[in-house]
Tab-separated table of C-alpha atoms in Angstrom:
chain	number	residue	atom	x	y	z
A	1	UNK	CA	-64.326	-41.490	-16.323
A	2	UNK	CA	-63.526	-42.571	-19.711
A	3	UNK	CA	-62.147	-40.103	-22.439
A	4	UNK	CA	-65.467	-40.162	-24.569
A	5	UNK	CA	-66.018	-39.144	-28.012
A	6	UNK	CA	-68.625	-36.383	-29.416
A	7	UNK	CA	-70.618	-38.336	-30.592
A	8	UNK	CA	-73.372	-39.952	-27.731
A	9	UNK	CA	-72.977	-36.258	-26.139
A	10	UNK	CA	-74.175	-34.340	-28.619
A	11	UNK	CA	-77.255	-36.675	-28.916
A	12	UNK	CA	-78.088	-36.052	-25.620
A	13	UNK	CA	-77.664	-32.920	-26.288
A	14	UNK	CA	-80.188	-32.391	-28.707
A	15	UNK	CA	-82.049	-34.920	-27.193
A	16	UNK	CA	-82.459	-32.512	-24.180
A	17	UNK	CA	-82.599	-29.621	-25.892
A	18	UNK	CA	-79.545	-27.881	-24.188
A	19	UNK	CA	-75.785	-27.724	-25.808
A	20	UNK	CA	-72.108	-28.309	-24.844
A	21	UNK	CA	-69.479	-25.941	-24.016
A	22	UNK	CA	-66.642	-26.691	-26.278
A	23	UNK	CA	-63.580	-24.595	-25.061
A	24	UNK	CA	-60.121	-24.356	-26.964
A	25	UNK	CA	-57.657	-24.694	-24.087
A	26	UNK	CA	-54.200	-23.924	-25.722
A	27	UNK	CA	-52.051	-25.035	-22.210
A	28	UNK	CA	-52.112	-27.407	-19.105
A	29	UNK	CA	-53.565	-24.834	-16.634
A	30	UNK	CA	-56.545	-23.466	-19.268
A	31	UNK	CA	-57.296	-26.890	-19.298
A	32	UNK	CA	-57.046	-27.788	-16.053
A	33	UNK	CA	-59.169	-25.198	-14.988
A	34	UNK	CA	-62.007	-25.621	-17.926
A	35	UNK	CA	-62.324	-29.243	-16.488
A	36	UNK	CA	-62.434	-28.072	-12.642
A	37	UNK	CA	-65.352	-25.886	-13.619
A	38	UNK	CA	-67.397	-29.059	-15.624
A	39	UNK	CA	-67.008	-31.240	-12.279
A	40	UNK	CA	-68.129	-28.519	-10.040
A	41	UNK	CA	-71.059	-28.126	-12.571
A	42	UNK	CA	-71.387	-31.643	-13.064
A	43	UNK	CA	-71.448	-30.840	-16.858
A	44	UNK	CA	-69.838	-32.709	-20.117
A	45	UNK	CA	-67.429	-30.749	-21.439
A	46	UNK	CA	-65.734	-30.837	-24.151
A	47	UNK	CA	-61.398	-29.374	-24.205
A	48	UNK	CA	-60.256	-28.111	-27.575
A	49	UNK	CA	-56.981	-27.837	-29.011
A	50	UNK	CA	-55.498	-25.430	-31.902
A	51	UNK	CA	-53.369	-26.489	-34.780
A	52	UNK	CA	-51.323	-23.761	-34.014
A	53	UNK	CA	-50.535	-24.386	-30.398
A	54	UNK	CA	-49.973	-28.782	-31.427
A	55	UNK	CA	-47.364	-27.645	-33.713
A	56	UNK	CA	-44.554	-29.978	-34.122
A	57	UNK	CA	-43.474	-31.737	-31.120
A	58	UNK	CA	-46.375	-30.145	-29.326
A	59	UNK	CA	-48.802	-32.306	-30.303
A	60	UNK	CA	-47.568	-35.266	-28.598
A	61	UNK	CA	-47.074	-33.217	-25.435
A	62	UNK	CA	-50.144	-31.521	-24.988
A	63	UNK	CA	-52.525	-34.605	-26.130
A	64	UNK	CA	-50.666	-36.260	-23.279
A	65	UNK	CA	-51.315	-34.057	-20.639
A	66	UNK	CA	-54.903	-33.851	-22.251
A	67	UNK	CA	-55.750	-37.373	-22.127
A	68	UNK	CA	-54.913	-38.185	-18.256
A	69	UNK	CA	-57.142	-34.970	-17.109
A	70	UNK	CA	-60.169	-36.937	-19.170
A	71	UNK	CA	-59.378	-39.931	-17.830
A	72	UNK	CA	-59.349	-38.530	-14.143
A	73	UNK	CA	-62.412	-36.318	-15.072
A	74	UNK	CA	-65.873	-37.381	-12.965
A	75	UNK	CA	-67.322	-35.833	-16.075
A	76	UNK	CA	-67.397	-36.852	-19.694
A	77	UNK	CA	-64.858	-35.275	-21.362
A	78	UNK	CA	-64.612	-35.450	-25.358
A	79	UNK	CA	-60.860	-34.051	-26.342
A	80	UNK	CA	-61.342	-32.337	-29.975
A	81	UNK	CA	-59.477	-30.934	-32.776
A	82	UNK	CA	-60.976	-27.698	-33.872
A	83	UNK	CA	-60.525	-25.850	-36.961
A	84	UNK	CA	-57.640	-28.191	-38.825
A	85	UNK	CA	-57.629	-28.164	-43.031
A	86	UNK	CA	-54.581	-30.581	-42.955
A	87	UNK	CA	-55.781	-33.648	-43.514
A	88	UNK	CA	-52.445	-35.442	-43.011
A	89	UNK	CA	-52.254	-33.564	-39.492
A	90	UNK	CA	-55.821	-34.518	-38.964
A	91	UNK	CA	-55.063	-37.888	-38.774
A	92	UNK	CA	-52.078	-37.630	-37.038
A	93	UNK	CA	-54.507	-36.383	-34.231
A	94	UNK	CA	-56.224	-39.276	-34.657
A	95	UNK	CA	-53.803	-41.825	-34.269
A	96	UNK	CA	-52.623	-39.931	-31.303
A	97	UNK	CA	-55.504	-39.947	-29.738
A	98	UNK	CA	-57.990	-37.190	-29.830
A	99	UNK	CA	-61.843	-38.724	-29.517
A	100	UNK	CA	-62.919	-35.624	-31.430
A	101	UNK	CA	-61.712	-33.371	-35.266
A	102	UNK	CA	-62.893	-30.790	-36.792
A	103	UNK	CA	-61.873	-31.150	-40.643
A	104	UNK	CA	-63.124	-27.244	-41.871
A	105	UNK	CA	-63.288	-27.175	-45.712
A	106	UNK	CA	-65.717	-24.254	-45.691
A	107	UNK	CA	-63.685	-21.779	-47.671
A	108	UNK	CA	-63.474	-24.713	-50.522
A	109	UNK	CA	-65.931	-25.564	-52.969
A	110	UNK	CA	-69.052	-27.254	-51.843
A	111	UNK	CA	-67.360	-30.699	-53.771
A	112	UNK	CA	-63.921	-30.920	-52.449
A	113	UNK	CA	-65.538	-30.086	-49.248
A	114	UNK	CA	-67.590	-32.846	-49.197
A	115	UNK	CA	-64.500	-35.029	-50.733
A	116	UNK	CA	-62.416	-34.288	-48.190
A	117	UNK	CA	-64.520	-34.384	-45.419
A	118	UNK	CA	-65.341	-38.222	-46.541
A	119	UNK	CA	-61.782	-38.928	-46.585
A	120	UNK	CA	-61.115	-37.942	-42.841
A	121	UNK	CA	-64.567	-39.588	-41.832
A	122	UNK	CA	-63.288	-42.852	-43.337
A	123	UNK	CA	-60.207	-42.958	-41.240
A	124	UNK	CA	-61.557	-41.365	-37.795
A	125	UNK	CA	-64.815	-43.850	-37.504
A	126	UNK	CA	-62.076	-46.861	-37.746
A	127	UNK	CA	-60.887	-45.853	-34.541
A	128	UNK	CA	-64.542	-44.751	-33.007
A	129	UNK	CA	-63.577	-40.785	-33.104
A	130	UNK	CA	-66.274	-38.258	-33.844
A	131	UNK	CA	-66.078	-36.085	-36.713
A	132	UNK	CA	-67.313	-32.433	-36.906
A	133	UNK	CA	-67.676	-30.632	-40.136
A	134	UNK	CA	-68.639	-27.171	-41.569
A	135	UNK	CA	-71.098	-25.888	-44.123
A	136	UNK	CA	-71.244	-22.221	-45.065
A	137	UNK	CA	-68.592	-20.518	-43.521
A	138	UNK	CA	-68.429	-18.660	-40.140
A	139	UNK	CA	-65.801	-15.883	-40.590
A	140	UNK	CA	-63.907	-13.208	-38.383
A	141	UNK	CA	-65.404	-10.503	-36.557
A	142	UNK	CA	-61.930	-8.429	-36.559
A	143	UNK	CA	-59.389	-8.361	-39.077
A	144	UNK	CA	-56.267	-11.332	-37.687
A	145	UNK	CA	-58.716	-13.118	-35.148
A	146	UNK	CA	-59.038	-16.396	-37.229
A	147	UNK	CA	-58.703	-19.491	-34.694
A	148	UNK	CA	-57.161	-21.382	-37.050
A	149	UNK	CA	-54.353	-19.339	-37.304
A	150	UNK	CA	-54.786	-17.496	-41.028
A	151	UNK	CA	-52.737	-14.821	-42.306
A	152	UNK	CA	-54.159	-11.143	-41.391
A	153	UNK	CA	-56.612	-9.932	-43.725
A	154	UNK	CA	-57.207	-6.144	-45.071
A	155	UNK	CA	-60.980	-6.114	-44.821
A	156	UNK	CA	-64.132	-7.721	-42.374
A	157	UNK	CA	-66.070	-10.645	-42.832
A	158	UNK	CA	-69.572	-10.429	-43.413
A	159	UNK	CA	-71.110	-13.207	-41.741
A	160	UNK	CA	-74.501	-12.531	-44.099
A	161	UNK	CA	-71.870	-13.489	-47.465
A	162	UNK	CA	-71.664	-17.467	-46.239
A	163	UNK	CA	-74.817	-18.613	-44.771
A	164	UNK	CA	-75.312	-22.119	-44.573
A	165	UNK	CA	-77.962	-22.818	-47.691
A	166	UNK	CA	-80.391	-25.960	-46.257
A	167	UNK	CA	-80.803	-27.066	-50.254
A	168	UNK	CA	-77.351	-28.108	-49.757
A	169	UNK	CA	-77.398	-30.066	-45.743
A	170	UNK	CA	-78.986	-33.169	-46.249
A	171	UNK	CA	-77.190	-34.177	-48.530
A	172	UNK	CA	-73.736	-33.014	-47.191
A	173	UNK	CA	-75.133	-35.059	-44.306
A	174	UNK	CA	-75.463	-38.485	-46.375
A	175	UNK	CA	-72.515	-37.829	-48.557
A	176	UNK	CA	-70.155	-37.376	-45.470
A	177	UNK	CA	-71.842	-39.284	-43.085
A	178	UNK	CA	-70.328	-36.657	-40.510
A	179	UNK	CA	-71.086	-36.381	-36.513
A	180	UNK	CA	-72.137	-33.143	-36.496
A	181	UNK	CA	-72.102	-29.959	-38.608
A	182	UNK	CA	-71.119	-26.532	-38.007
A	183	UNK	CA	-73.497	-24.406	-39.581
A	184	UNK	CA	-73.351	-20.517	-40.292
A	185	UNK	CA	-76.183	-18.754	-38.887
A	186	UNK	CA	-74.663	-15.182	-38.504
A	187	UNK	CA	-71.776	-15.398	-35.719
A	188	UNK	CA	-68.318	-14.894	-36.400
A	189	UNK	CA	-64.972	-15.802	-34.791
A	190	UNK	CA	-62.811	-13.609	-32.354
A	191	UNK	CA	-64.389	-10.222	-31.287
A	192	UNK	CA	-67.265	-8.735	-32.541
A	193	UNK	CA	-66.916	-4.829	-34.455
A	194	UNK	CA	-71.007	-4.695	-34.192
A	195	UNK	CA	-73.509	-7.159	-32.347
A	196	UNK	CA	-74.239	-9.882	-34.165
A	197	UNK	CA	-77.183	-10.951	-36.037
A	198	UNK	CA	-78.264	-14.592	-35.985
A	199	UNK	CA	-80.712	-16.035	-38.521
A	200	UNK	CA	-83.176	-17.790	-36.858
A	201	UNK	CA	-85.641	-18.521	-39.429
A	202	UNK	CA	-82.529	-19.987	-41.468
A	203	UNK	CA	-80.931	-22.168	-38.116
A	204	UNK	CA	-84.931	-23.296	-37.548
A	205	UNK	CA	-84.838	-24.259	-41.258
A	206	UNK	CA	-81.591	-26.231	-40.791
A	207	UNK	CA	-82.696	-27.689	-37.537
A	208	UNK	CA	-85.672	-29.065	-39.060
A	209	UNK	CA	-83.597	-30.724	-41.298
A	210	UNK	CA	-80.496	-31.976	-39.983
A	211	UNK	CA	-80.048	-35.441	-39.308
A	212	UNK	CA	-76.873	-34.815	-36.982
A	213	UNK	CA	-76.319	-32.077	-34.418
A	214	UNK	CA	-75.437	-28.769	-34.831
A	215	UNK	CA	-72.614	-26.406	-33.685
A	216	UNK	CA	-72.388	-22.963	-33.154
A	217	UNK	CA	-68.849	-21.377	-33.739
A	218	UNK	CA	-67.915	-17.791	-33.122
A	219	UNK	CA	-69.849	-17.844	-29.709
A	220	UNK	CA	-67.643	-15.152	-27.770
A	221	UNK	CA	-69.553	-12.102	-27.488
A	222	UNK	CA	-72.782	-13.128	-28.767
A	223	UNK	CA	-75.238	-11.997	-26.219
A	224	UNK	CA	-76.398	-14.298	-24.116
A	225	UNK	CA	-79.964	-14.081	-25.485
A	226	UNK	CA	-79.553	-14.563	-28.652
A	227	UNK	CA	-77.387	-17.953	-27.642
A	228	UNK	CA	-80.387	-19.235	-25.461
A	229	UNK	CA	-82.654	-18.880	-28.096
A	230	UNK	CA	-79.787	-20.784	-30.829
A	231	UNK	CA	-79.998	-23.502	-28.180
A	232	UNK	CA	-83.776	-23.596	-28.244
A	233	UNK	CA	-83.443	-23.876	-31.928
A	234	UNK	CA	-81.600	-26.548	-32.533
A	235	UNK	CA	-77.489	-25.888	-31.610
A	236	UNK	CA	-75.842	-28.543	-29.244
A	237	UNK	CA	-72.582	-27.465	-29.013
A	238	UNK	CA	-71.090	-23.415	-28.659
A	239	UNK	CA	-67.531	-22.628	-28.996
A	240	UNK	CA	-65.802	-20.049	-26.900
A	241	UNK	CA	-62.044	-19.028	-27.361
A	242	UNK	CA	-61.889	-14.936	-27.250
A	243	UNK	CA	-64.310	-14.336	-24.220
A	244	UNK	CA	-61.567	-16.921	-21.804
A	245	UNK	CA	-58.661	-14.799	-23.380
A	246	UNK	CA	-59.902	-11.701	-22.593
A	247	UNK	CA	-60.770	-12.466	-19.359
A	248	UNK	CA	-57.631	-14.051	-18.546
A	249	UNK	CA	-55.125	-11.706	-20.052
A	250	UNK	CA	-57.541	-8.694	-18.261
A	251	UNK	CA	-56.613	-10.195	-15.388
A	252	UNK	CA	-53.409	-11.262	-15.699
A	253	UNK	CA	-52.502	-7.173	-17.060
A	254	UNK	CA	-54.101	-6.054	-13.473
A	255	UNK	CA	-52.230	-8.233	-12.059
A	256	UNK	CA	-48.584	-6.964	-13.394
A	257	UNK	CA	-49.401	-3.577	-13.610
A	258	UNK	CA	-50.136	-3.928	-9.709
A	259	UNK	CA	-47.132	-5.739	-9.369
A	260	UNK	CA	-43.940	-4.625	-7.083
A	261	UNK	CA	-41.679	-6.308	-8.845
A	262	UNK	CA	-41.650	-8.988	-11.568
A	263	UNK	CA	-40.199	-12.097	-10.370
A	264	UNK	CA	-43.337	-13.770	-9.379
A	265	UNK	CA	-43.819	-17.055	-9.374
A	266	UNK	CA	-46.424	-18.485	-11.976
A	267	UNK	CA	-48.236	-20.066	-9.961
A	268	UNK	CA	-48.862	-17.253	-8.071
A	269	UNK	CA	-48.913	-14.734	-10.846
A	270	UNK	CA	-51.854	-16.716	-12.569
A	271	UNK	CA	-54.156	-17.408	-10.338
A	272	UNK	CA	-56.571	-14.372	-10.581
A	273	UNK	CA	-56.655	-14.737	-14.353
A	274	UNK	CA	-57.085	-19.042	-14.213
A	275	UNK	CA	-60.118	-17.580	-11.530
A	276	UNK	CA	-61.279	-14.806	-14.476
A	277	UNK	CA	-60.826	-17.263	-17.253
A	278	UNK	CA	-63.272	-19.907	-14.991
A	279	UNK	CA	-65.966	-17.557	-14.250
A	280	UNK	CA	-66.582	-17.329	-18.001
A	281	UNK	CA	-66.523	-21.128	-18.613
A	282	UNK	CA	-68.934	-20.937	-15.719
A	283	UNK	CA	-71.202	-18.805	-17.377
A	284	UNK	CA	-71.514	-20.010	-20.686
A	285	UNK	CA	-72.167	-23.592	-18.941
A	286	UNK	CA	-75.153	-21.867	-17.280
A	287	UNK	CA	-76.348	-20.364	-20.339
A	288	UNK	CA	-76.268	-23.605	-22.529
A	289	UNK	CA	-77.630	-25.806	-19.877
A	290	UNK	CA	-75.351	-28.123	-19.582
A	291	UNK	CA	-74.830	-28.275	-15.505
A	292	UNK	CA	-75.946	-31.059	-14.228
A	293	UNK	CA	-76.210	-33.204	-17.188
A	294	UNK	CA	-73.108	-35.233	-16.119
């Protein structure tokens, strides 16, 4: 099936009222495995990449290796760059062929933001690739867990401090003329010090006016309830990173701690935590609805 962008998905998405896992997939076997669980779910999926695992000569490697498991897919597959701020790295992506970037100016202010998320716009809908942006700002649950890589920080994020205000989305919307928007509603990235509290009277707010899709980031560890009822209000697309790392490096500790010795083959070595790491792309398919909307 043809490597497709994010756009037409999300639509249907919202369209159907369910959303689309998203999954960051930082090597050949998490994403080999992410896309063996969407065709046995018959569910679009959608493989993420890291600026901090395409570093350098990386990028060329992995976006390979990326492409030809969308292209074999049975499934629509959108590949997408989450989480970049370089714009000149941005459209390097672009030009090398991801159908999908995230350009996150959240921490800037609300004009440069929208400047700069025009500017990458511009240059991906040349080349028919779907552009995600963010509004408000969806920060760390623990202190170092930022998936874009950012330097350590001494004190929490309180996801309350950067709501998404809806006097300001419509018109982020026209100015940018983005895909879809990442909106902050109360998650936050990486692992969770409390449970979360999502805003639903705000996301309702911002469903009821947003012209384009929305995302939800920080979706590892928010209960499974309160992401049902996100979907049900509006979100069409739920990011999960920390839950498949957990998971797999759970696993793969069991697994070496259990071990005799420790020249074991990888393949061998990884196939209880590729098997961990599935069950929760699985799940969260499940929960968003996606299976069977192939």
């Amino acid at each position: 099936m043809p490597l497709v962008n994010m756009k037409k998905m999300l639509a249907d998405a919202r369209t159907g009222k369910y959303a689309v896992g998203a999954f960051d997939v930082s090597n050949l076997d998490m994403a080999l495995a992410v896309t063996e669980v969407a065709e046995e779910k018959k569910s679009p999926v959608i493989l993420m990449g890291l600026a901090v695992d395409l570093a350098g000569d990386r990028l060329s490697y992995w976006l390979g290796y990326l492409r030809k498991i969308a292209e074999a897919a049975t499934v629509p597959v959108a590949i997408h760059l989450d989480h970049a701020v370089d714009l000149s790295f941005i459209k390097r992506c672009i030009d090398g062929g991801f159908s999908s970037v995230m350009f996150d100016g959240s921490m800037l202010p609300l004009e440069e933001n929208v400047q700069k998320t025009s500017e990458v716009v511009a240059y991906a809908h040349r080349f028919d690739v779907s552009v995600e942006a963010e509004l408000g700002h969806v920060g760390d649950g623990i202190v170092g867990s930022s998936e874009i890589g950012a330097a350590k920080k001494d004190t929490f994020d309180n996801p309350d401090d950067f709501l998404t205000q809806p006097n300001e989305l419509t018109d982020f919307i026209d100015r940018t003329q983005v895909d879809c928007i990442a909106v902050a509603v109360g998650t936050a990235h990486g692992l969770y010090v409390h449970k979360p509290k999502i805003h639903f009277e705000r996301l309702q707010e911002l469903n009821a006016i947003s012209t384009v899709p929305m995302v939800m980031h920080g979706g590892s560890g928010t209960p499974d309830e309160l992401i049902r009822k996100s979907v049900a209000n509006g979100i069409c697309k739920l990011n999960i990173f920390s839950e498949m790392l957990t998971a797999f490096n759970g696993a793969l500790k069991a697994e070496l701690e259990s071990a005799e010795h420790l020249a074991i083959w990888p393949h061998q070595l990884y196939q209880k935590p590729l098997a961990a790491l599935q069950e929760v792309v699985r799940q969260k398919i499940d929960l968003v609805g996606s299976a069977g909307k192939a």
